[in-house]
């Protein structure tokens, strides 16, 4: 078995229990679960202008190194730029982002992040004021 560079590839998990490495692509038509690892140096690497939502499943975001904050858009006022209190994630911690919940991250220090999610149907929405 060859080693897989998780920073340039992704792992697709199939419904029948198979797992395969593929070229990374963030296409909303991907079915099943994906495992993606990325490095972020600053907010600019984390699409700060947009909220993201995965309607087809929860997302598990794990921080391997560094520190990030996961921000959740207010469920009562989607125009609220700050949303609800952020979850601070450091090395070895994770956050389960509920299905259909708008979220984004900010970077406190350069970080390596691993995310498990169902990309199919993922939506992006520009933040107010950007």
Coordinates of C-alpha atoms in Angstrom, one line a residue, residues 70-72 82-87:
X70 CA -15.4 27.5 14.8
X71 CA -18.0 30.2 14.5
X72 CA -21.7 29.4 14.2
X82 CA -20.7 37.4 15.1
X83 CA -23.2 34.5 15.3
X84 CA -23.1 32.5 18.5
X85 CA -20.1 31.9 20.8
X86 CA -17.2 30.2 19.0
X87 CA -15.7 26.8 19.8

